[in-house]
């Protein structure tokens, strides 16, 4: 996962065979390897669902449905679906699907937030003089509360 | 009458009464009775019968029917009886006396004999007992040595002193870790690498351990790792060490953040100036932060015990430390008070060894004259002889090498909550009270805390440590961070019940958010990486003055409120520790930083006082088995299993082969897998060298090795030893090439579109790689697409075009099947066995040869060919043969004979291997070692033995709980991998086949090279 530090003057990672063309390119003196850290984890309740892009969509939907229905133990009245970045779309999708399948008895309340992410930049220079850098960037997140409204309300 | 007859007669007559005579010349008729009567008659009558010898007559006489006429008319009973009294007496005597001693039991009739009589004389009838008893004693005395003296009673054995003696005796051969007793009660122990190590718990916890690793905390005792300490000027050290490493393989000892002491680094060491050949193995290293007062630096290198000897000799060579400091035996060890600031002690004079020697001397003595002195518990290395040097120094470079094996305890906590466990179990050292400070103390902490700068540092470290409470996962800390700390004796804050450490929200609120953010971004500040643990004097002081368990309990019992915390902390209850963060999975895209955690470094002797409190915080404890699994989930090679190019790795392979072979031969022959039939050449050991050489041949044959000049070059060069590729640039390039072009990776590439296109996979680049890294193996990960569980030494093969087409037609298909091979050795094994049974000798051998000769037609063809030469054979003679064999053996295999996926040469080399290999087997020497189902030693071509061309083998494989599918790690030939990748369509690039050694089913797997 080699990605340049900045998009504009992209240093190229030289490859096993030094070819003339690659050497001619103007190189950043120090190259870095980007390593993304995991987003910060918060303690998770049982009714929190973190949506990702790797798991099958159907499986995630079924998991939310199961939490609401409750497999024998009585379901939760509300669940929270969290999505970060690319998964926001999917989180919304899941919430809407849940609502639709419940004949609109479920209600939805969405909150957005910004999550700070940390990237590590490790120097790749031959002299090993470069300090490792850390940079932060922000990403959007969504937290959707899917709940049954109070019966009296 | 002959002499023998005479003797016999004499013997017979010995016990006879005197009046019985035996007439020598005349054999007279008449039985004994008649003779006796005759004698009696003579006696009675007092006159001799003329024609009758008046003697003893026996036997049937020819003229026996004629009895003498003069029978007595009457018998006087008294005379009669008196005359026979002697005779009867003699007879009784003969009956009562037993002749031979061995016939005691013979004296009993058969139906009365019992088996147990020989042991228990009381089972014999009373009259025979005495003799039997005598015999028993005699046999005990002569036959066997004396019965061993009776063992001590359990109570005596379990008495503390005796128990310690026994323990010390038992750890003379294999070292025990400090947690040995704890482990031995709960674990299956293994004797490995000179240590007794826990392999796995006796209870079921495989999944639980995985859960602990991925969501809570798993604890391991890694104290068996060997630490080597280097001291000297920084430039000297760096220049010496740079010969052992290469920047090509990643950051070395000189990496900035490691050199400052803020991070722990890891590096693969090579023989001096030998890169990329002769790797030694991976090590962890840690620099001591610079101190103002001294220019000397201190460096710890942690390595696996199998690596230690190589490492030490290599280090001695590059540092020119030939001068071994012979430890001076000191008779009276004085635990001197150490006026030690951590800073001062950086330039530690080499009196360390003497001091250490003192302690080991003490141990030795305790072992020897234990009667006089109470036995001492062994801390540290108990197997080393006290005169064995542990320190080497060099006058030239000023570098001192210290072997710190077993001097420092190392615990590894794996899992996202390991920092919570640490923050709960450890409590930063409390300050000493004022009047205690004024006094001179022989403990290190009161002296240490007298200096204000030390206390300032301690407060800073404490602050950083408290910040950890606000962190939710260990992965938030920058990988490899180091934190020095001084903590209170954790036994004092031991909870009454075992509990589970969880990150506490309430505590987290109290933590300063800004500082926490700084910690996660920048890591631990450099000042806080300093620790008194680096100082040998402090370490020894802490070890020597540890409060014993007994003392501690006494102090607890004197508390006014039972169960309350012991306050104030006794002055000797402070321990310097180092916390070292372990980055989890760093390479690759899946599961980033999985398996991160902390290492806890302690002075020796403090192992158990820290172990139990950690266990009481709800961690799970695992052994060697789990450390293999840990590295498997991380996708990292595990030492020494996955380093076949290191000497330690090669040794491990030998051991593993012997072990697997042993396991195999323990099964009854009928139940063994016939690996020949499964087409598995090397189920127990991977022939890496042969693989690499064969692939080089294949490439050369196809002309893809291109230029003639390179070909000439490789010809002239003697066969190079294979090596594992560790060059990061090449690895990175390969990892890009292994990805299919139309996957998620595409998105990433598009963003970097403006960059000059990275070198794409084309024959030209491949050729240049072959030239530079032709004899390399590549570490790769394979994840199965569908079901299946890869096993150890599963084969990695190249799918044919047909297979790929099949996969794209139905993505969930099982994969192709290997046709069953024919075991040509079977007959020979049988014959050999028969020959052995009959012990016929030479005649049999001849018949074996005959059978081999008549076994098949094919084998005759290249009976002279050596397996190493096979791939170079003329392909022209072979294809026809291949075809026919395929048709005969596998009607199911339709098209792969003429697919163009495997080029001409692999096909050519398929052919000879399909033939009967027995032709290549030499004489009767190998005949002996034939085992049914295993290929005898000169293996045929390993690449082309099966219907799919082999690229490499799996060294770790299992169902991965993390990925939810079968996953394997293994090594493949770089040449072969490129060869295969070049021929695959771009959207299906990186698809390979895996096949277990005992199965015919190939399964599709995706190859990932993580770099």
Short mmCIF file of C-alpha atoms in Angstrom, two decimals, chain B residues 542-971:
data_model
loop_
_atom_site.label_atom_id
_atom_site.label_comp_id
_atom_site.label_asym_id
_atom_site.label_seq_id
_atom_site.Cartn_x
_atom_site.Cartn_y
_atom_site.Cartn_z
CA UNK B 542 15.64 -5.06 42.86
CA UNK B 543 16.12 -8.79 42.37
CA UNK B 544 18.09 -9.34 45.55
CA UNK B 545 15.81 -7.32 47.76
CA UNK B 546 12.51 -8.67 46.60
CA UNK B 547 10.15 -9.21 49.49
CA UNK B 548 9.54 -12.89 49.82
CA UNK B 549 6.06 -14.22 49.69
CA UNK B 550 6.34 -15.31 53.28
CA UNK B 551 7.45 -11.92 54.47
CA UNK B 552 4.67 -10.26 52.57
CA UNK B 553 2.08 -12.51 54.09
CA UNK B 554 3.44 -11.82 57.54
CA UNK B 555 3.16 -8.11 56.93
CA UNK B 556 -0.36 -8.56 55.69
CA UNK B 557 -1.31 -10.55 58.76
CA UNK B 558 -0.13 -7.75 61.00
CA UNK B 559 -2.49 -5.27 59.41
CA UNK B 560 -5.07 -3.87 61.75
CA UNK B 561 -7.89 -4.24 59.27
CA UNK B 562 -7.60 -7.63 57.61
CA UNK B 563 -7.63 -7.45 53.85
CA UNK B 564 -6.86 -3.77 53.65
CA UNK B 565 -4.08 -2.45 51.50
CA UNK B 566 -0.57 -2.51 52.88
CA UNK B 567 0.51 1.08 53.53
CA UNK B 568 3.00 2.54 53.35
CA UNK B 569 4.64 0.47 50.68
CA UNK B 570 7.79 -1.11 52.05
CA UNK B 571 10.87 0.61 50.63
CA UNK B 572 12.07 -2.40 48.70
CA UNK B 573 8.75 -2.83 46.91
CA UNK B 574 9.56 -0.75 43.82
CA UNK B 575 10.40 -2.30 40.51
CA UNK B 576 11.75 -0.64 37.38
CA UNK B 577 9.89 -1.84 34.31
CA UNK B 578 9.79 -1.10 30.63
CA UNK B 579 6.62 -1.17 28.61
CA UNK B 580 7.16 -1.76 24.93
CA UNK B 581 4.30 -1.48 22.50
CA UNK B 582 4.00 -4.21 19.91
CA UNK B 583 2.52 -3.09 16.63
CA UNK B 584 0.05 -5.57 15.30
CA UNK B 585 -0.39 -6.45 11.69
CA UNK B 586 1.19 -3.66 9.73
CA UNK B 587 1.45 -4.98 6.22
CA UNK B 588 -1.42 -5.60 3.91
CA UNK B 589 -4.87 -4.18 3.91
CA UNK B 590 -6.98 -6.62 5.85
CA UNK B 591 -7.21 -6.47 9.61
CA UNK B 592 -4.79 -3.62 10.11
CA UNK B 593 -3.00 -3.59 13.47
CA UNK B 594 -4.62 -6.82 14.54
CA UNK B 595 -2.81 -8.43 17.42
CA UNK B 596 -1.24 -5.30 18.81
CA UNK B 597 -0.29 -5.24 22.44
CA UNK B 598 2.34 -4.50 25.01
CA UNK B 599 5.47 -6.22 26.19
CA UNK B 600 6.35 -5.93 29.84
CA UNK B 601 10.04 -6.12 30.73
CA UNK B 602 10.99 -6.84 34.33
CA UNK B 603 14.16 -7.55 36.25
CA UNK B 604 14.67 -11.23 36.91
CA UNK B 605 13.14 -12.66 40.03
CA UNK B 606 10.02 -10.54 39.67
CA UNK B 607 8.33 -12.90 37.25
CA UNK B 608 5.74 -14.46 39.52
CA UNK B 609 4.90 -11.30 41.51
CA UNK B 610 3.79 -9.73 38.24
CA UNK B 611 2.36 -12.82 36.61
CA UNK B 612 -0.35 -13.55 39.12
CA UNK B 613 -1.68 -9.98 39.28
CA UNK B 614 -1.87 -9.94 35.49
CA UNK B 615 -3.74 -13.23 35.48
CA UNK B 616 -6.10 -11.81 38.10
CA UNK B 617 -7.05 -9.09 35.62
CA UNK B 618 -8.82 -11.60 33.43
CA UNK B 619 -6.24 -12.23 30.78
CA UNK B 620 -5.99 -15.56 29.11
CA UNK B 621 -2.67 -17.34 29.16
CA UNK B 622 -1.36 -19.13 26.13
CA UNK B 623 1.73 -20.99 25.13
CA UNK B 624 3.84 -21.67 22.09
CA UNK B 625 0.94 -22.94 20.03
CA UNK B 626 -0.83 -19.62 20.27
CA UNK B 627 2.23 -17.62 19.37
CA UNK B 628 2.33 -19.53 16.12
CA UNK B 629 -1.34 -18.76 15.58
CA UNK B 630 -0.76 -15.13 16.46
CA UNK B 631 1.82 -14.70 13.77
CA UNK B 632 -0.33 -16.68 11.40
CA UNK B 633 -3.24 -14.33 11.81
CA UNK B 634 -0.85 -11.43 11.45
CA UNK B 635 0.42 -12.97 8.25
CA UNK B 636 3.95 -12.72 9.54
CA UNK B 637 6.54 -15.44 9.25
CA UNK B 638 7.19 -17.12 12.57
CA UNK B 639 10.69 -17.94 13.63
CA UNK B 640 12.07 -20.59 13.18
CA UNK B 641 9.19 -22.29 11.33
CA UNK B 642 9.09 -20.02 8.33
CA UNK B 643 12.73 -19.18 7.83
CA UNK B 644 14.05 -22.18 5.90
CA UNK B 645 17.03 -20.19 4.69
CA UNK B 646 18.34 -19.60 8.21
CA UNK B 647 20.39 -22.26 9.93
CA UNK B 648 17.91 -22.35 12.78
CA UNK B 649 15.10 -22.76 10.30
CA UNK B 650 16.90 -25.59 8.54
CA UNK B 651 17.45 -27.28 11.87
CA UNK B 652 13.81 -26.85 12.69
CA UNK B 653 12.88 -28.46 9.39
CA UNK B 654 15.02 -31.47 10.22
CA UNK B 655 13.35 -31.84 13.57
CA UNK B 656 9.93 -31.41 12.09
CA UNK B 657 10.64 -34.01 9.46
CA UNK B 658 11.82 -36.50 12.04
CA UNK B 659 8.79 -35.83 14.17
CA UNK B 660 6.32 -36.17 11.31
CA UNK B 661 8.07 -39.28 10.06
CA UNK B 662 7.90 -40.76 13.50
CA UNK B 663 4.23 -40.01 13.70
CA UNK B 664 3.70 -41.53 10.29
CA UNK B 665 5.50 -44.77 11.08
CA UNK B 666 3.64 -45.16 14.34
CA UNK B 667 0.49 -45.85 12.43
CA UNK B 668 -0.15 -49.37 11.25
CA UNK B 669 0.96 -49.70 7.62
CA UNK B 670 -2.53 -50.28 6.38
CA UNK B 671 -3.74 -47.02 7.84
CA UNK B 672 -0.97 -44.82 6.51
CA UNK B 673 -1.56 -42.36 3.74
CA UNK B 674 0.13 -43.43 0.57
CA UNK B 675 1.65 -40.13 -0.39
CA UNK B 676 2.97 -41.52 -3.65
CA UNK B 677 -0.53 -42.24 -4.80
CA UNK B 678 -1.53 -38.72 -3.84
CA UNK B 679 1.28 -37.34 -5.92
CA UNK B 680 2.92 -35.75 -2.94
CA UNK B 681 6.67 -35.96 -3.11
CA UNK B 682 7.62 -34.36 0.13
CA UNK B 683 4.92 -34.53 2.77
CA UNK B 684 7.32 -34.02 5.65
CA UNK B 685 9.92 -31.67 4.32
CA UNK B 686 9.89 -29.11 1.57
CA UNK B 687 12.82 -29.36 -0.85
CA UNK B 688 13.18 -25.63 -1.38
CA UNK B 689 16.56 -25.80 -3.02
CA UNK B 690 15.38 -28.26 -5.60
CA UNK B 691 12.30 -26.18 -6.30
CA UNK B 692 14.30 -23.06 -6.92
CA UNK B 693 16.79 -24.84 -9.16
CA UNK B 694 14.07 -26.48 -11.18
CA UNK B 695 12.31 -23.23 -11.78
CA UNK B 696 15.52 -21.67 -12.95
CA UNK B 697 15.88 -24.55 -15.38
CA UNK B 698 12.34 -24.19 -16.61
CA UNK B 699 12.74 -20.53 -17.31
CA UNK B 700 15.98 -21.13 -19.09
CA UNK B 701 14.47 -23.86 -21.18
CA UNK B 702 11.54 -21.81 -22.36
CA UNK B 703 13.98 -19.20 -23.50
CA UNK B 704 12.32 -16.73 -21.22
CA UNK B 705 15.50 -16.38 -19.31
CA UNK B 706 16.12 -14.53 -22.57
CA UNK B 707 19.55 -13.32 -23.42
CA UNK B 708 22.18 -15.86 -24.05
CA UNK B 709 24.66 -13.97 -22.00
CA UNK B 710 22.64 -14.28 -18.82
CA UNK B 711 22.24 -17.92 -19.59
CA UNK B 712 25.97 -18.32 -19.85
CA UNK B 713 26.41 -16.50 -16.62
CA UNK B 714 24.10 -18.75 -14.71
CA UNK B 715 25.82 -21.73 -16.17
CA UNK B 716 29.19 -20.71 -14.93
CA UNK B 717 27.95 -19.82 -11.47
CA UNK B 718 27.75 -22.79 -9.13
CA UNK B 719 24.21 -23.48 -7.88
CA UNK B 720 23.36 -20.77 -5.45
CA UNK B 721 21.62 -21.44 -2.22
CA UNK B 722 18.05 -20.33 -2.14
CA UNK B 723 17.10 -17.34 -0.06
CA UNK B 724 13.90 -15.74 1.02
CA UNK B 725 13.17 -12.44 -0.60
CA UNK B 726 13.15 -9.59 1.90
CA UNK B 727 13.83 -6.63 -0.31
CA UNK B 728 10.98 -4.26 0.32
CA UNK B 729 11.01 -2.72 -3.10
CA UNK B 730 10.65 -5.99 -4.90
CA UNK B 731 8.09 -7.20 -2.42
CA UNK B 732 6.03 -4.11 -2.95
CA UNK B 733 6.20 -4.50 -6.67
CA UNK B 734 5.16 -8.09 -6.43
CA UNK B 735 2.25 -7.29 -4.18
CA UNK B 736 0.90 -4.91 -6.80
CA UNK B 737 1.36 -7.47 -9.53
CA UNK B 738 -0.47 -10.14 -7.62
CA UNK B 739 -3.65 -8.12 -7.49
CA UNK B 740 -6.22 -8.61 -10.18
CA UNK B 741 -6.61 -5.47 -12.21
CA UNK B 742 -10.33 -5.05 -11.71
CA UNK B 743 -10.69 -5.06 -7.97
CA UNK B 744 -10.97 -2.51 -5.24
CA UNK B 745 -7.30 -1.83 -5.59
CA UNK B 746 -8.14 -0.10 -8.82
CA UNK B 747 -9.64 2.81 -7.02
CA UNK B 748 -6.43 3.37 -5.18
CA UNK B 749 -4.46 3.27 -8.36
CA UNK B 750 -6.67 5.77 -10.07
CA UNK B 751 -5.86 8.41 -7.52
CA UNK B 752 -2.21 8.07 -8.28
CA UNK B 753 -2.86 8.20 -11.97
CA UNK B 754 -0.83 11.30 -12.46
CA UNK B 755 2.25 9.57 -11.28
CA UNK B 756 4.30 7.87 -13.92
CA UNK B 757 2.78 4.46 -14.27
CA UNK B 758 4.45 2.02 -11.94
CA UNK B 759 6.35 -0.62 -13.77
CA UNK B 760 3.79 -3.02 -15.03
CA UNK B 761 4.16 -6.72 -15.20
CA UNK B 762 5.67 -7.62 -18.52
CA UNK B 763 8.16 -10.25 -19.64
CA UNK B 764 11.02 -7.78 -19.73
CA UNK B 765 10.67 -6.75 -16.10
CA UNK B 766 10.18 -10.34 -15.10
CA UNK B 767 13.38 -11.33 -16.84
CA UNK B 768 15.40 -8.71 -15.05
CA UNK B 769 13.92 -9.84 -11.75
CA UNK B 770 14.82 -13.40 -12.57
CA UNK B 771 18.35 -12.33 -13.20
CA UNK B 772 18.65 -10.54 -9.90
CA UNK B 773 16.51 -12.69 -7.62
CA UNK B 774 16.34 -15.97 -9.47
CA UNK B 775 16.99 -18.13 -6.43
CA UNK B 776 14.53 -16.42 -4.17
CA UNK B 777 11.43 -17.55 -2.41
CA UNK B 778 8.62 -15.17 -1.65
CA UNK B 779 6.55 -15.15 1.51
CA UNK B 780 2.91 -15.11 0.52
CA UNK B 781 -0.52 -15.51 1.99
CA UNK B 782 -3.21 -17.61 0.38
CA UNK B 783 -6.87 -17.31 1.18
CA UNK B 784 -9.17 -19.95 -0.16
CA UNK B 785 -12.07 -18.77 -2.23
CA UNK B 786 -14.52 -21.45 -1.21
CA UNK B 787 -14.26 -24.14 1.39
CA UNK B 788 -11.26 -26.12 2.43
CA UNK B 789 -8.70 -26.10 5.16
CA UNK B 790 -5.09 -26.01 4.04
CA UNK B 791 -2.64 -28.07 6.03
CA UNK B 792 1.04 -28.09 6.66
CA UNK B 793 3.09 -28.60 3.49
CA UNK B 794 0.15 -28.25 1.16
CA UNK B 795 1.27 -27.67 -2.40
CA UNK B 796 0.81 -24.36 -4.15
CA UNK B 797 0.19 -24.96 -7.82
CA UNK B 798 -0.52 -23.02 -10.96
CA UNK B 799 -3.99 -23.41 -12.41
CA UNK B 800 -4.24 -24.19 -16.09
CA UNK B 801 -6.31 -22.10 -18.45
CA UNK B 802 -9.00 -24.69 -18.30
CA UNK B 803 -9.21 -24.34 -14.53
CA UNK B 804 -9.51 -20.59 -14.74
CA UNK B 805 -12.23 -20.87 -17.33
CA UNK B 806 -14.04 -23.30 -15.10
CA UNK B 807 -13.81 -20.88 -12.23
CA UNK B 808 -15.18 -17.99 -14.20
CA UNK B 809 -18.04 -20.19 -15.41
CA UNK B 810 -19.03 -21.26 -11.94
CA UNK B 811 -17.39 -19.25 -9.19
CA UNK B 812 -18.28 -21.70 -6.41
CA UNK B 813 -16.78 -24.73 -8.04
CA UNK B 814 -14.61 -27.06 -6.04
CA UNK B 815 -11.60 -26.97 -8.29
CA UNK B 816 -9.86 -29.61 -10.32
CA UNK B 817 -8.83 -33.03 -9.13
CA UNK B 818 -5.45 -34.63 -9.29
CA UNK B 819 -5.60 -38.06 -10.93
CA UNK B 820 -4.52 -40.86 -8.67
CA UNK B 821 -0.88 -41.72 -9.14
CA UNK B 822 0.49 -45.22 -9.36
CA UNK B 823 2.77 -46.43 -6.64
CA UNK B 824 5.55 -48.19 -8.44
CA UNK B 825 7.45 -48.68 -5.24
CA UNK B 826 4.82 -50.83 -3.70
CA UNK B 827 6.07 -54.02 -5.20
CA UNK B 828 9.61 -53.31 -4.22
CA UNK B 829 8.63 -52.53 -0.68
CA UNK B 830 6.81 -55.81 -0.48
CA UNK B 831 9.68 -57.74 -1.88
CA UNK B 832 12.10 -56.04 0.39
CA UNK B 833 9.94 -56.91 3.33
CA UNK B 834 9.69 -60.51 2.27
CA UNK B 835 13.39 -60.68 1.75
CA UNK B 836 13.93 -59.32 5.18
CA UNK B 837 11.60 -61.87 6.64
CA UNK B 838 13.31 -64.77 5.00
CA UNK B 839 16.73 -63.30 5.61
CA UNK B 840 17.71 -64.73 2.28
CA UNK B 841 20.49 -62.28 1.72
CA UNK B 842 22.10 -61.91 -1.64
CA UNK B 843 19.80 -64.09 -3.63
CA UNK B 844 16.91 -61.84 -2.76
CA UNK B 845 18.63 -58.72 -3.83
CA UNK B 846 19.14 -60.15 -7.22
CA UNK B 847 15.48 -60.97 -7.48
CA UNK B 848 14.57 -57.45 -6.46
CA UNK B 849 16.68 -56.11 -9.24
CA UNK B 850 14.97 -58.43 -11.59
CA UNK B 851 11.55 -57.24 -10.63
CA UNK B 852 12.58 -53.68 -10.95
CA UNK B 853 13.80 -54.42 -14.38
CA UNK B 854 10.60 -56.07 -15.46
CA UNK B 855 8.34 -53.65 -13.72
CA UNK B 856 7.41 -51.54 -16.66
CA UNK B 857 8.46 -50.56 -20.05
CA UNK B 858 8.72 -46.88 -19.49
CA UNK B 859 11.34 -46.91 -16.84
CA UNK B 860 13.87 -48.39 -19.14
CA UNK B 861 13.86 -45.28 -21.19
CA UNK B 862 15.92 -43.05 -19.02
CA UNK B 863 17.32 -45.31 -16.44
CA UNK B 864 20.50 -43.34 -16.40
CA UNK B 865 18.92 -39.98 -15.86
CA UNK B 866 19.49 -38.20 -12.65
CA UNK B 867 16.51 -36.27 -11.31
CA UNK B 868 18.40 -33.03 -11.32
CA UNK B 869 19.09 -33.41 -15.00
CA UNK B 870 15.61 -34.32 -15.91
CA UNK B 871 14.12 -31.01 -16.85
CA UNK B 872 16.93 -30.46 -19.30
CA UNK B 873 16.13 -33.54 -21.25
CA UNK B 874 15.17 -33.46 -24.84
CA UNK B 875 11.50 -32.67 -24.92
CA UNK B 876 11.10 -34.30 -28.28
CA UNK B 877 11.21 -37.86 -27.04
CA UNK B 878 8.77 -37.26 -24.30
CA UNK B 879 5.40 -35.87 -25.34
CA UNK B 880 4.18 -39.03 -26.93
CA UNK B 881 4.91 -40.89 -23.79
CA UNK B 882 3.17 -38.31 -21.69
CA UNK B 883 0.10 -38.53 -23.77
CA UNK B 884 -0.13 -42.25 -23.62
CA UNK B 885 0.38 -42.33 -19.93
CA UNK B 886 -2.24 -39.75 -19.39
CA UNK B 887 -4.70 -41.60 -21.47
CA UNK B 888 -4.04 -44.77 -19.63
CA UNK B 889 -4.04 -43.46 -16.13
CA UNK B 890 -6.55 -40.64 -16.31
CA UNK B 891 -9.34 -40.71 -18.75
CA UNK B 892 -10.94 -37.86 -16.80
CA UNK B 893 -8.11 -35.49 -17.45
CA UNK B 894 -8.97 -34.26 -20.86
CA UNK B 895 -7.36 -31.13 -21.98
CA UNK B 896 -4.55 -30.14 -19.79
CA UNK B 897 -2.07 -32.13 -21.75
CA UNK B 898 -2.39 -29.74 -24.65
CA UNK B 899 -3.35 -26.52 -22.98
CA UNK B 900 -0.96 -23.76 -23.58
CA UNK B 901 -1.06 -22.53 -20.02
CA UNK B 902 1.87 -24.66 -19.13
CA UNK B 903 4.50 -24.02 -21.67
CA UNK B 904 6.45 -26.61 -23.50
CA UNK B 905 9.11 -27.17 -20.98
CA UNK B 906 7.05 -27.85 -17.93
CA UNK B 907 5.28 -30.40 -20.04
CA UNK B 908 8.57 -31.85 -20.99
CA UNK B 909 9.53 -32.17 -17.41
CA UNK B 910 6.16 -33.59 -16.55
CA UNK B 911 6.95 -36.52 -18.65
CA UNK B 912 9.95 -38.03 -16.95
CA UNK B 913 8.43 -37.64 -13.56
CA UNK B 914 5.38 -39.53 -14.62
CA UNK B 915 7.48 -42.45 -15.46
CA UNK B 916 8.48 -45.06 -13.08
CA UNK B 917 10.95 -43.44 -10.81
CA UNK B 918 12.27 -46.67 -9.50
CA UNK B 919 14.64 -46.70 -12.39
CA UNK B 920 16.48 -43.82 -10.89
CA UNK B 921 16.74 -45.38 -7.49
CA UNK B 922 20.21 -46.68 -6.94
CA UNK B 923 21.35 -49.80 -5.24
CA UNK B 924 20.43 -51.73 -2.16
CA UNK B 925 21.36 -48.93 0.21
CA UNK B 926 18.14 -47.12 -0.54
CA UNK B 927 16.37 -50.41 -0.67
CA UNK B 928 16.62 -50.58 3.07
CA UNK B 929 15.01 -47.23 3.65
CA UNK B 930 11.97 -47.80 1.48
CA UNK B 931 8.81 -46.94 3.35
CA UNK B 932 5.50 -47.72 1.79
CA UNK B 933 3.85 -44.55 0.58
CA UNK B 934 6.88 -42.29 0.69
CA UNK B 935 9.22 -41.40 -2.10
CA UNK B 936 12.76 -42.59 -1.53
CA UNK B 937 15.41 -39.95 -1.34
CA UNK B 938 16.43 -38.77 -4.79
CA UNK B 939 13.16 -37.06 -5.59
CA UNK B 940 12.06 -36.65 -9.18
CA UNK B 941 11.16 -33.23 -10.47
CA UNK B 942 9.13 -31.54 -7.76
CA UNK B 943 7.64 -28.84 -9.94
CA UNK B 944 6.13 -31.05 -12.55
CA UNK B 945 5.31 -34.17 -10.62
CA UNK B 946 1.58 -33.51 -10.63
CA UNK B 947 -0.81 -32.41 -13.29
CA UNK B 948 -0.48 -28.79 -12.09
CA UNK B 949 2.92 -27.20 -11.86
CA UNK B 950 4.07 -26.67 -8.29
CA UNK B 951 5.17 -23.22 -7.16
CA UNK B 952 5.88 -23.77 -3.49
CA UNK B 953 4.53 -25.12 -0.25
CA UNK B 954 2.52 -23.97 2.68
CA UNK B 955 4.30 -23.69 6.01
CA UNK B 956 1.34 -22.62 8.11
CA UNK B 957 -2.20 -23.34 7.23
CA UNK B 958 -5.44 -23.52 9.07
CA UNK B 959 -8.98 -22.34 9.09
CA UNK B 960 -8.61 -18.72 9.99
CA UNK B 961 -11.06 -17.58 12.62
CA UNK B 962 -10.26 -14.02 11.70
CA UNK B 963 -10.99 -14.28 8.01
CA UNK B 964 -13.68 -16.95 8.23
CA UNK B 965 -12.09 -19.09 5.55
CA UNK B 966 -9.14 -21.32 5.11
CA UNK B 967 -5.95 -19.37 5.07
CA UNK B 968 -2.40 -20.44 4.50
CA UNK B 969 1.00 -18.88 4.62
CA UNK B 970 3.86 -20.22 2.66
CA UNK B 971 6.77 -19.65 0.39
#
